[in-house]
Coordinates of C-alpha atoms and ligand atoms in Angstrom, one line a residue:
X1 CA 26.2 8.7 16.6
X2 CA 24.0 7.8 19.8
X3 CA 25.2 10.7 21.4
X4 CA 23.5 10.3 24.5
X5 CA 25.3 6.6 25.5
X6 CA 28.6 8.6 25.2
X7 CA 28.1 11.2 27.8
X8 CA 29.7 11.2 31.4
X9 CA 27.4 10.2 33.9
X10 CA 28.1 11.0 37.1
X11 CA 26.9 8.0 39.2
X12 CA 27.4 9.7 42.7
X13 CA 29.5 12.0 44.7
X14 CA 32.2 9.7 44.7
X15 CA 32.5 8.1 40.8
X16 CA 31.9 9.7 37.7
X17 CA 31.7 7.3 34.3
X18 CA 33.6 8.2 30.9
X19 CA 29.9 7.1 29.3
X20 CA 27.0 5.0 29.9
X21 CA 28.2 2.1 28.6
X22 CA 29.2 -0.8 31.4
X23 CA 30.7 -4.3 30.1
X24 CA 27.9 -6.9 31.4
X25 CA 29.2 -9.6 34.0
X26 CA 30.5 -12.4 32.0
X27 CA 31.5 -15.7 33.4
X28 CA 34.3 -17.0 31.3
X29 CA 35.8 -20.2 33.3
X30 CA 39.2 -19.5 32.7
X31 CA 40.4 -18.7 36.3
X32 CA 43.8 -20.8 37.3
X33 CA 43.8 -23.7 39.5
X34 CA 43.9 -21.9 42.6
X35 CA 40.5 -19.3 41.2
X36 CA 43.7 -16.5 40.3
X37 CA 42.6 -14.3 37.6
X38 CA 45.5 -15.0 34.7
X39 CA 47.7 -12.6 32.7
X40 CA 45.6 -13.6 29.9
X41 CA 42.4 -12.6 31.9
X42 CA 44.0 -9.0 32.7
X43 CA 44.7 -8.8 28.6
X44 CA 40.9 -9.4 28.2
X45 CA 39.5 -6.8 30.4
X46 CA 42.5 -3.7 29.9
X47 CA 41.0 -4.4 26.2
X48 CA 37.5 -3.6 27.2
X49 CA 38.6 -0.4 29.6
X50 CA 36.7 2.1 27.0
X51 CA 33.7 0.7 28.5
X52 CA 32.5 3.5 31.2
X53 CA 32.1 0.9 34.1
X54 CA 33.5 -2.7 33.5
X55 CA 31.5 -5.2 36.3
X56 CA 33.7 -8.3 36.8
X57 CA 32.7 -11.8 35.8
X58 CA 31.1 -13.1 39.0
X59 CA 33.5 -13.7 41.5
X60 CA 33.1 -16.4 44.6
X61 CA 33.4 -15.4 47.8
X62 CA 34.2 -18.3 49.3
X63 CA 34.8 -22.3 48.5
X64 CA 31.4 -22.6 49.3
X65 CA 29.9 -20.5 46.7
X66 CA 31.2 -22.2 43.2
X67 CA 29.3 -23.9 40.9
X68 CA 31.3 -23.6 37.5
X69 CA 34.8 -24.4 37.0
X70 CA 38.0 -21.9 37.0
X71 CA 35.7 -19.6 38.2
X72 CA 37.4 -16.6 39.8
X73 CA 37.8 -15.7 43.7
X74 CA 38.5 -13.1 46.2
X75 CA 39.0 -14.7 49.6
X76 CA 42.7 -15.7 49.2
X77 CA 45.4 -12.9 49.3
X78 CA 47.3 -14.4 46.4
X79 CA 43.8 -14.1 44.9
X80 CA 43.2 -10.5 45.6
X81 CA 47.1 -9.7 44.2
X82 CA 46.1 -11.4 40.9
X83 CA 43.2 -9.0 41.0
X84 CA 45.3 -6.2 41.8
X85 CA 46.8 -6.4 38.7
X86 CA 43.6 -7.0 36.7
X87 CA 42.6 -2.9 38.3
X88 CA 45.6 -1.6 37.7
X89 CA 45.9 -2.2 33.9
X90 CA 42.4 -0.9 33.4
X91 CA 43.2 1.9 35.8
X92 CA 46.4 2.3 33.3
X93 CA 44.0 2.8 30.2
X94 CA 41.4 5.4 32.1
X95 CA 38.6 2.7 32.8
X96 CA 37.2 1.4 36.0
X97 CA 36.2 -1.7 36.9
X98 CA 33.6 -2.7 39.5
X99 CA 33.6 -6.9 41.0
X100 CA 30.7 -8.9 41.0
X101 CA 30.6 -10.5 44.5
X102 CA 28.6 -14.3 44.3
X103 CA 27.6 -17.3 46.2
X104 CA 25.9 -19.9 43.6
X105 CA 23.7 -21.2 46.4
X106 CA 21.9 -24.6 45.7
X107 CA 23.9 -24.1 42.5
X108 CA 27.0 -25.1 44.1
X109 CA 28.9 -28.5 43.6
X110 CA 30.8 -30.4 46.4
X111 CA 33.1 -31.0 43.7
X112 CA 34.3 -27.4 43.8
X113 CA 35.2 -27.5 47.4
X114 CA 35.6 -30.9 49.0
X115 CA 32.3 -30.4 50.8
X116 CA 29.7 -32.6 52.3
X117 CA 27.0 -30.0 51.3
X118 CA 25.8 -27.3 49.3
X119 CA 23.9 -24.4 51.4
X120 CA 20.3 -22.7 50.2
X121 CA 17.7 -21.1 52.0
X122 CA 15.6 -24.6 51.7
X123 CA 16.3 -27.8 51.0
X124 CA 15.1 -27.3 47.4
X125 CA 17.3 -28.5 44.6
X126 CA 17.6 -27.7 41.2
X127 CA 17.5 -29.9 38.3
X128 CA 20.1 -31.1 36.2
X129 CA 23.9 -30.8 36.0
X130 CA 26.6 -28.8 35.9
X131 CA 27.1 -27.0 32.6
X132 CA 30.7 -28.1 31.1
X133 CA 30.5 -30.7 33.4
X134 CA 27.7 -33.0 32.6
X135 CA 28.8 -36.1 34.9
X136 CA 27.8 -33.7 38.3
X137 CA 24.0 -33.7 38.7
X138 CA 23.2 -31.4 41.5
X139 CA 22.8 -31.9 44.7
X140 CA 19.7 -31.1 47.2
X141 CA 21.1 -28.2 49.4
X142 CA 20.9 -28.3 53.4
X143 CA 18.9 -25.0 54.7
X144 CA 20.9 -22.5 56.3
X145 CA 21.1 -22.2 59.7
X146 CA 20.9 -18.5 61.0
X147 CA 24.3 -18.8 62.6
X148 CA 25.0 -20.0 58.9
X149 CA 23.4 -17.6 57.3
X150 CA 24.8 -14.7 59.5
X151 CA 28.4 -15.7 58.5
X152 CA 26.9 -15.8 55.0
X153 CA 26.7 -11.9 55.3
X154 CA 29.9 -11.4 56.9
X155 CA 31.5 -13.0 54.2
X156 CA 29.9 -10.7 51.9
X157 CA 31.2 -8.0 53.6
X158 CA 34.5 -9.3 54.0
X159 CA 34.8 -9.7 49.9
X160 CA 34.0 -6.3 49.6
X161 CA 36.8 -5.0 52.1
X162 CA 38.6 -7.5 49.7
X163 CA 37.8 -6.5 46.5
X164 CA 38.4 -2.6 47.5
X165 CA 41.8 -3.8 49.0
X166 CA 42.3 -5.5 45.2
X167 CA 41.7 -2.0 43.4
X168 CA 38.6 -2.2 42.7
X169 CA 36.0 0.9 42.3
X170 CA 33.4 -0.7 43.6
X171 CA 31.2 -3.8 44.0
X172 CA 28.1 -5.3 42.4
X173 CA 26.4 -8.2 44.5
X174 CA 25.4 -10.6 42.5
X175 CA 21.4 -10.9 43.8
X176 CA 20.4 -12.4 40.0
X177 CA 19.9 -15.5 38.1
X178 CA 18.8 -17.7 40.3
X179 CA 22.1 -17.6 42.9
X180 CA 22.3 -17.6 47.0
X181 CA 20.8 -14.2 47.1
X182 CA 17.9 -14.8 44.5
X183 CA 17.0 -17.9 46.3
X184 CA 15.7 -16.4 49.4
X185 CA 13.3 -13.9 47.2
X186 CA 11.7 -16.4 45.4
X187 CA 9.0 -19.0 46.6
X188 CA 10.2 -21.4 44.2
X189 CA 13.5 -21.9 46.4
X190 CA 13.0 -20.3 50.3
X191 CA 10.1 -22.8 51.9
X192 CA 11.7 -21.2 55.3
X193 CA 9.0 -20.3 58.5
X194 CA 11.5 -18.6 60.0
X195 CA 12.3 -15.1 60.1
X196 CA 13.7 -15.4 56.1
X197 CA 11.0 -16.8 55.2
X198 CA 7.0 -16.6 54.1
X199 CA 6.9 -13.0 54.1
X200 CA 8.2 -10.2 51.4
X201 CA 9.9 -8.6 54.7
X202 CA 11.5 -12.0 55.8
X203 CA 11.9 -12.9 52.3
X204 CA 14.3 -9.8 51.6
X205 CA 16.1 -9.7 54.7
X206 CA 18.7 -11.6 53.8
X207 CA 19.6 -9.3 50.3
X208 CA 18.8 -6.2 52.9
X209 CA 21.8 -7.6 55.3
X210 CA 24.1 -8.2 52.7
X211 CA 23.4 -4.8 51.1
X212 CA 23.9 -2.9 54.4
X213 CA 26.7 -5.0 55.5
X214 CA 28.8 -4.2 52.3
X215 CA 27.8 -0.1 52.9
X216 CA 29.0 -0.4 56.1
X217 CA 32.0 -2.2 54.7
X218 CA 32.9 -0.1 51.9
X219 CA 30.1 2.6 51.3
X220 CA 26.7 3.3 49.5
X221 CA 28.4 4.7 46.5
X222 CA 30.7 1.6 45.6
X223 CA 27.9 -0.5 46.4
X224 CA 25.4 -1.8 43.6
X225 CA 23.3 -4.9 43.3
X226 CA 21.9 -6.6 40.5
X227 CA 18.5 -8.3 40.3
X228 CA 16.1 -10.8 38.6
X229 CA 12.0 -10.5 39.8
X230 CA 11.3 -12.2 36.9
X231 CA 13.1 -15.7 37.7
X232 CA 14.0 -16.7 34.3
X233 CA 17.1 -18.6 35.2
X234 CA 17.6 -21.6 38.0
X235 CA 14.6 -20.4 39.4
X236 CA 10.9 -21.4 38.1
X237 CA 8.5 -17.9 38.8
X238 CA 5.3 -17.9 41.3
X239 CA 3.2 -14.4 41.1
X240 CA 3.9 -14.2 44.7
X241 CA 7.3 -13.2 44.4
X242 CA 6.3 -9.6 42.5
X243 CA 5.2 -8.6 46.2
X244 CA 9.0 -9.6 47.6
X245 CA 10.5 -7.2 45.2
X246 CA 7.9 -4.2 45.5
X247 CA 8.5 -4.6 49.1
X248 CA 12.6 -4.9 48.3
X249 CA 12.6 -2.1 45.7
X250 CA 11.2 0.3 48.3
X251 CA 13.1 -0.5 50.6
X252 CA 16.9 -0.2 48.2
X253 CA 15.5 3.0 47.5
X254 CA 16.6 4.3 50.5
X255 CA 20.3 3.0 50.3
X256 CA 21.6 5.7 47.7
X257 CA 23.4 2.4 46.2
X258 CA 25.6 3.2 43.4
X259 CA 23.2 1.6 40.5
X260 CA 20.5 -1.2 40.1
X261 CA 21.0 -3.7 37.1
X262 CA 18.6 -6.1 35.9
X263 CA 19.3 -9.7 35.9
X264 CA 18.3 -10.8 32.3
X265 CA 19.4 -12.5 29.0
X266 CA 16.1 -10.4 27.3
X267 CA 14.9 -7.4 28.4
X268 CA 11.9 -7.9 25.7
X269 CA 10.5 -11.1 27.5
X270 CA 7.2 -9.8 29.0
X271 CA 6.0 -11.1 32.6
X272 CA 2.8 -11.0 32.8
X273 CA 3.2 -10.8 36.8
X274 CA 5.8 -7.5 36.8
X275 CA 3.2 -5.9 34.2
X276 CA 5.6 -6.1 31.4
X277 CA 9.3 -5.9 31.0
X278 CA 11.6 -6.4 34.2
X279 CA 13.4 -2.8 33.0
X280 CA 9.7 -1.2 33.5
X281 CA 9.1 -3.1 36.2
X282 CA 12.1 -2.0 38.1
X283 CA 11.8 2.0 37.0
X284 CA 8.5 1.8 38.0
X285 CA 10.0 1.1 41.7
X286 CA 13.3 2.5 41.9
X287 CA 13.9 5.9 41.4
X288 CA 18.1 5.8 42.1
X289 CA 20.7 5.0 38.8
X290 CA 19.0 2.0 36.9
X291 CA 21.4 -0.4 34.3
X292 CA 19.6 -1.9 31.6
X293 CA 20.8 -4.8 29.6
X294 CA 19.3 -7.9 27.5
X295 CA 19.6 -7.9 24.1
X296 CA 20.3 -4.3 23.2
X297 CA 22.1 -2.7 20.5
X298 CA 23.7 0.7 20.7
X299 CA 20.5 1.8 18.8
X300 CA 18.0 0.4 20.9
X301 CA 20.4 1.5 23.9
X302 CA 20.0 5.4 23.1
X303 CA 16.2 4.9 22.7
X304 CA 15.5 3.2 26.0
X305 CA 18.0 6.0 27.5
X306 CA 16.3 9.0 25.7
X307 CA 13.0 7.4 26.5
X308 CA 14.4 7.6 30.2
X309 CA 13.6 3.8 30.8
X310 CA 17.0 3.3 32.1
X311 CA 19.8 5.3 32.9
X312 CA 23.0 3.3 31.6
X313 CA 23.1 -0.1 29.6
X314 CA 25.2 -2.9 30.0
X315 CA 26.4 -4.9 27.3
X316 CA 27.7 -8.6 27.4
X317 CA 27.8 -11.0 24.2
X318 CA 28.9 -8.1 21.7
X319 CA 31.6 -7.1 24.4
X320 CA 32.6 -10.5 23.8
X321 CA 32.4 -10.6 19.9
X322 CA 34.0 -7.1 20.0
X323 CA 36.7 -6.0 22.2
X324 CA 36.5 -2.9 20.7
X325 CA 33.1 -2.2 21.1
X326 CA 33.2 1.1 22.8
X327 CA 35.4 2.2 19.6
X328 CA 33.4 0.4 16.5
X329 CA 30.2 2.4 18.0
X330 CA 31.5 5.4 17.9
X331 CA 33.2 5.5 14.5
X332 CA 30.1 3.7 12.8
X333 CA 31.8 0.7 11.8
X334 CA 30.3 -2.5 11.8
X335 CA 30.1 -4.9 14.8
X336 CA 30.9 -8.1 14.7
X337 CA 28.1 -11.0 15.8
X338 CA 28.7 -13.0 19.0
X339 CA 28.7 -17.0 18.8
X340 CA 28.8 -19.7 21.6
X341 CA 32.1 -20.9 20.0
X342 CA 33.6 -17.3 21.0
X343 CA 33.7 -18.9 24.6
X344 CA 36.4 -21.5 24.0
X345 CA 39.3 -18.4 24.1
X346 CA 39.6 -15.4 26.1
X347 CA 40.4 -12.7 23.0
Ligands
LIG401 C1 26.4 -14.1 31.4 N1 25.6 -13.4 32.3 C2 26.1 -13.2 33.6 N2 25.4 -12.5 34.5 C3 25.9 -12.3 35.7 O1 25.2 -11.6 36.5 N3 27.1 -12.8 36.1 C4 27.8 -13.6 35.3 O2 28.9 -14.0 35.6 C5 27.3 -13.8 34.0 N4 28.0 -14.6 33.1 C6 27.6 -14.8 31.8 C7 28.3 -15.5 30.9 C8 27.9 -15.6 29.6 C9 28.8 -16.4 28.6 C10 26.8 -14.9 29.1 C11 26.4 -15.0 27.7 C12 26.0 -14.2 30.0 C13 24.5 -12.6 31.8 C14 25.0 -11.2 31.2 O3 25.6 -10.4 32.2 C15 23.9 -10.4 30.5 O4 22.9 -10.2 31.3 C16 23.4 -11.2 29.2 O5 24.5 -11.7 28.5 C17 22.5 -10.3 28.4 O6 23.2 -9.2 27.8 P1 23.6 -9.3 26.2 O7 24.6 -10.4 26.1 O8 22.3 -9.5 25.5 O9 24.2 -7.9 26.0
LIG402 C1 29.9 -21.7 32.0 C2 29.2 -21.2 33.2 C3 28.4 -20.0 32.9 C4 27.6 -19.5 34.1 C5 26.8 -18.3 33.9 C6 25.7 -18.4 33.0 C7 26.1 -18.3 31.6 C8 25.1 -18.8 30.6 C9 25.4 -18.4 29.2 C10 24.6 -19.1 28.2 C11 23.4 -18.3 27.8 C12 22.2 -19.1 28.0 C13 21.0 -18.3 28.1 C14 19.9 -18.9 28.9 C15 18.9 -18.0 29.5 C16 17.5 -18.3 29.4 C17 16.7 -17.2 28.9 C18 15.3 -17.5 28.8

């Protein structure tokens, strides 16, 4: 069955997949006190290893960057050694596992990190509070300075040299969903009239920087990044922004990254200012390895694939409802349906 999804596919010179499934980043919350990953949390993904490329839950960079609780980090060596053994057990079973490097942005909470602020591109806040924690509202962000945002991108790279120093095969920057990165290419969230600001080329140059500064880190082909034009999420859309990320796209498509993935929850919503579906949108501008993901099914998986909208699909709630995905697709049995209450334990 769906014999196309189970093929290798080589990804670049350096990293070759056991199929073209890849295990969807998954925020789970369940990280110790000190952001650690647990033994339970190793359990979880050496489950999932089948999967061709597993991509971490996203994983803060620094204090700074969190906006959820008990979610995992990778600036602290004791940090990068719980890791360590989170690779190595997924190495054990034949799989590989990529970590998704983030910075929440404006979505950060003092609360996290015994700050005085939260940093953004502009001081634009979002609305609301902290999921699991209704009692934090958020906070409106101070605008980065350069000097601020410069360290911003050395940090970046820093996590990168960290995460490869934790096993790791790679890294997929978390530039989706409404986060640090996704607020300077939106005019929702970066109001800057400096150099980041007001222009598609100012407006990408901060994802550009972070992006070269993890290749020179740790190389094009453990490098990936992951991507939301159509602002579904933290992020309210403005027709504008489809110029940031034709100029972006053009520009990525010189990097030789490792893959592209699409930020969504849907990849049927249709934006009327991409022309379509975000999928298209992004195949219509990037011609490297493109992940799909949002609400597929192994059946509708092969399609897109054979259709050649995408080139590999990642799959998140039915990972979570089935840690043995990978196996139930390819013996035909049934799959099991995902439910919110599925997030209370890590099984
Ligand atoms: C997510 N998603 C997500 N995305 C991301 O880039 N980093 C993350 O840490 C998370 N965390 C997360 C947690 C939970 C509980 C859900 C349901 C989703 C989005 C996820 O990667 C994926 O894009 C969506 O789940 C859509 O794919 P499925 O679930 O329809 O296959
Ligand atoms: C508990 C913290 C989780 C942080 C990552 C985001 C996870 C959200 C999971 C719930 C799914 C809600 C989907 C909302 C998307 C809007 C689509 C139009």
């Amino acid at each position: 069955m769906y014999q196309n999804l189970f093929e290798q596919y080589r990804l670049n010179d350096s990293i070759t997949l056991n199929n073209r499934f890849m295990m969807a980043p998954l925020t789970r919350c369940m990280a110790d006190a000190d952001l650690v990953p647990t033994d339970a949390m190793l359990a979880y993904y050496a489950r999932r290893a089948e999967a061709g490329l597993i991509i971490s839950e996203a994983t803060i960079i620094r204090p700074d960057g969190q906006g959820y609780p008990n979610t995992p980090g990778i600036f602290t060596q004791t940090q990068i050694a719980g890791w360590r053994r989170v690779t190595d057990a997924v190495h054990e079973k034949g799989g590989k596992i990529f970590a998704q490097l983030w910075h929440t942005g404006r979505v950060a909470h003092p609360h996290f990190f015994n700050g005085e602020h939260v940093l953004a591109p502009s001081a634009v806040g979002v609305e609301g509070t902290v999921p699991r924690m209704r009692e934090l509202s958020y906070q409106t962000p101070k605008a980065a300075s350069t000097a601020e945002i410069a360290e911003l991108v050395r940090d970046y790279a820093k996590a990168a040299e960290n995460a490869i120093e934790a096993g790791f095969d790679g890294v997929e920057i978390h530039g989706a969903n409404g986060y640090l990165i996704d607020q300077f290419l939106h005019y929702d969230s970066n109001r800057r009239e400096d150099e980041y600001g007001q222009t598609p080329e100012n407006m990408s140059r901060f994802a550009l920087e972070v992006v070269d500064a993890t290749i020179a880190a740790i190389g094009a082909d453990r490098t990936a990044l992951r991507l939301s034009p159509g602002a579904y999420f933290n992020m309210s859309a403005d027709p504008r922004d489809r110029q940031v990320f034709d100029y972006l796209l053009a520009e990525l498509g010189s990097r030789r990254l490792a893959y592209l993935h699409e930020g969504m929850f849907d990849d049927n919503m249709h934006f009327d200012f991409l022309d379509g579906r975000v999928s298209d949108y992004m195949r219509r501008h990037y011609q490297g390895n493109l992940v799909g993901v949002g609400g597929y099914s192994p059946e509708t998986a092969a399609d897109a694939i054979a259709a050649g909208r995408f080139d590999l699909v990642a799959i998140g709630r039915p990972f979570i409802a089935n840690p043995d995905y990978i196996a139930k697709v390819r013996s035909g049995e049934s799959l099991q349906d995902y439910s919110d209450e599925m997030l209370a334990t890590l099984d």
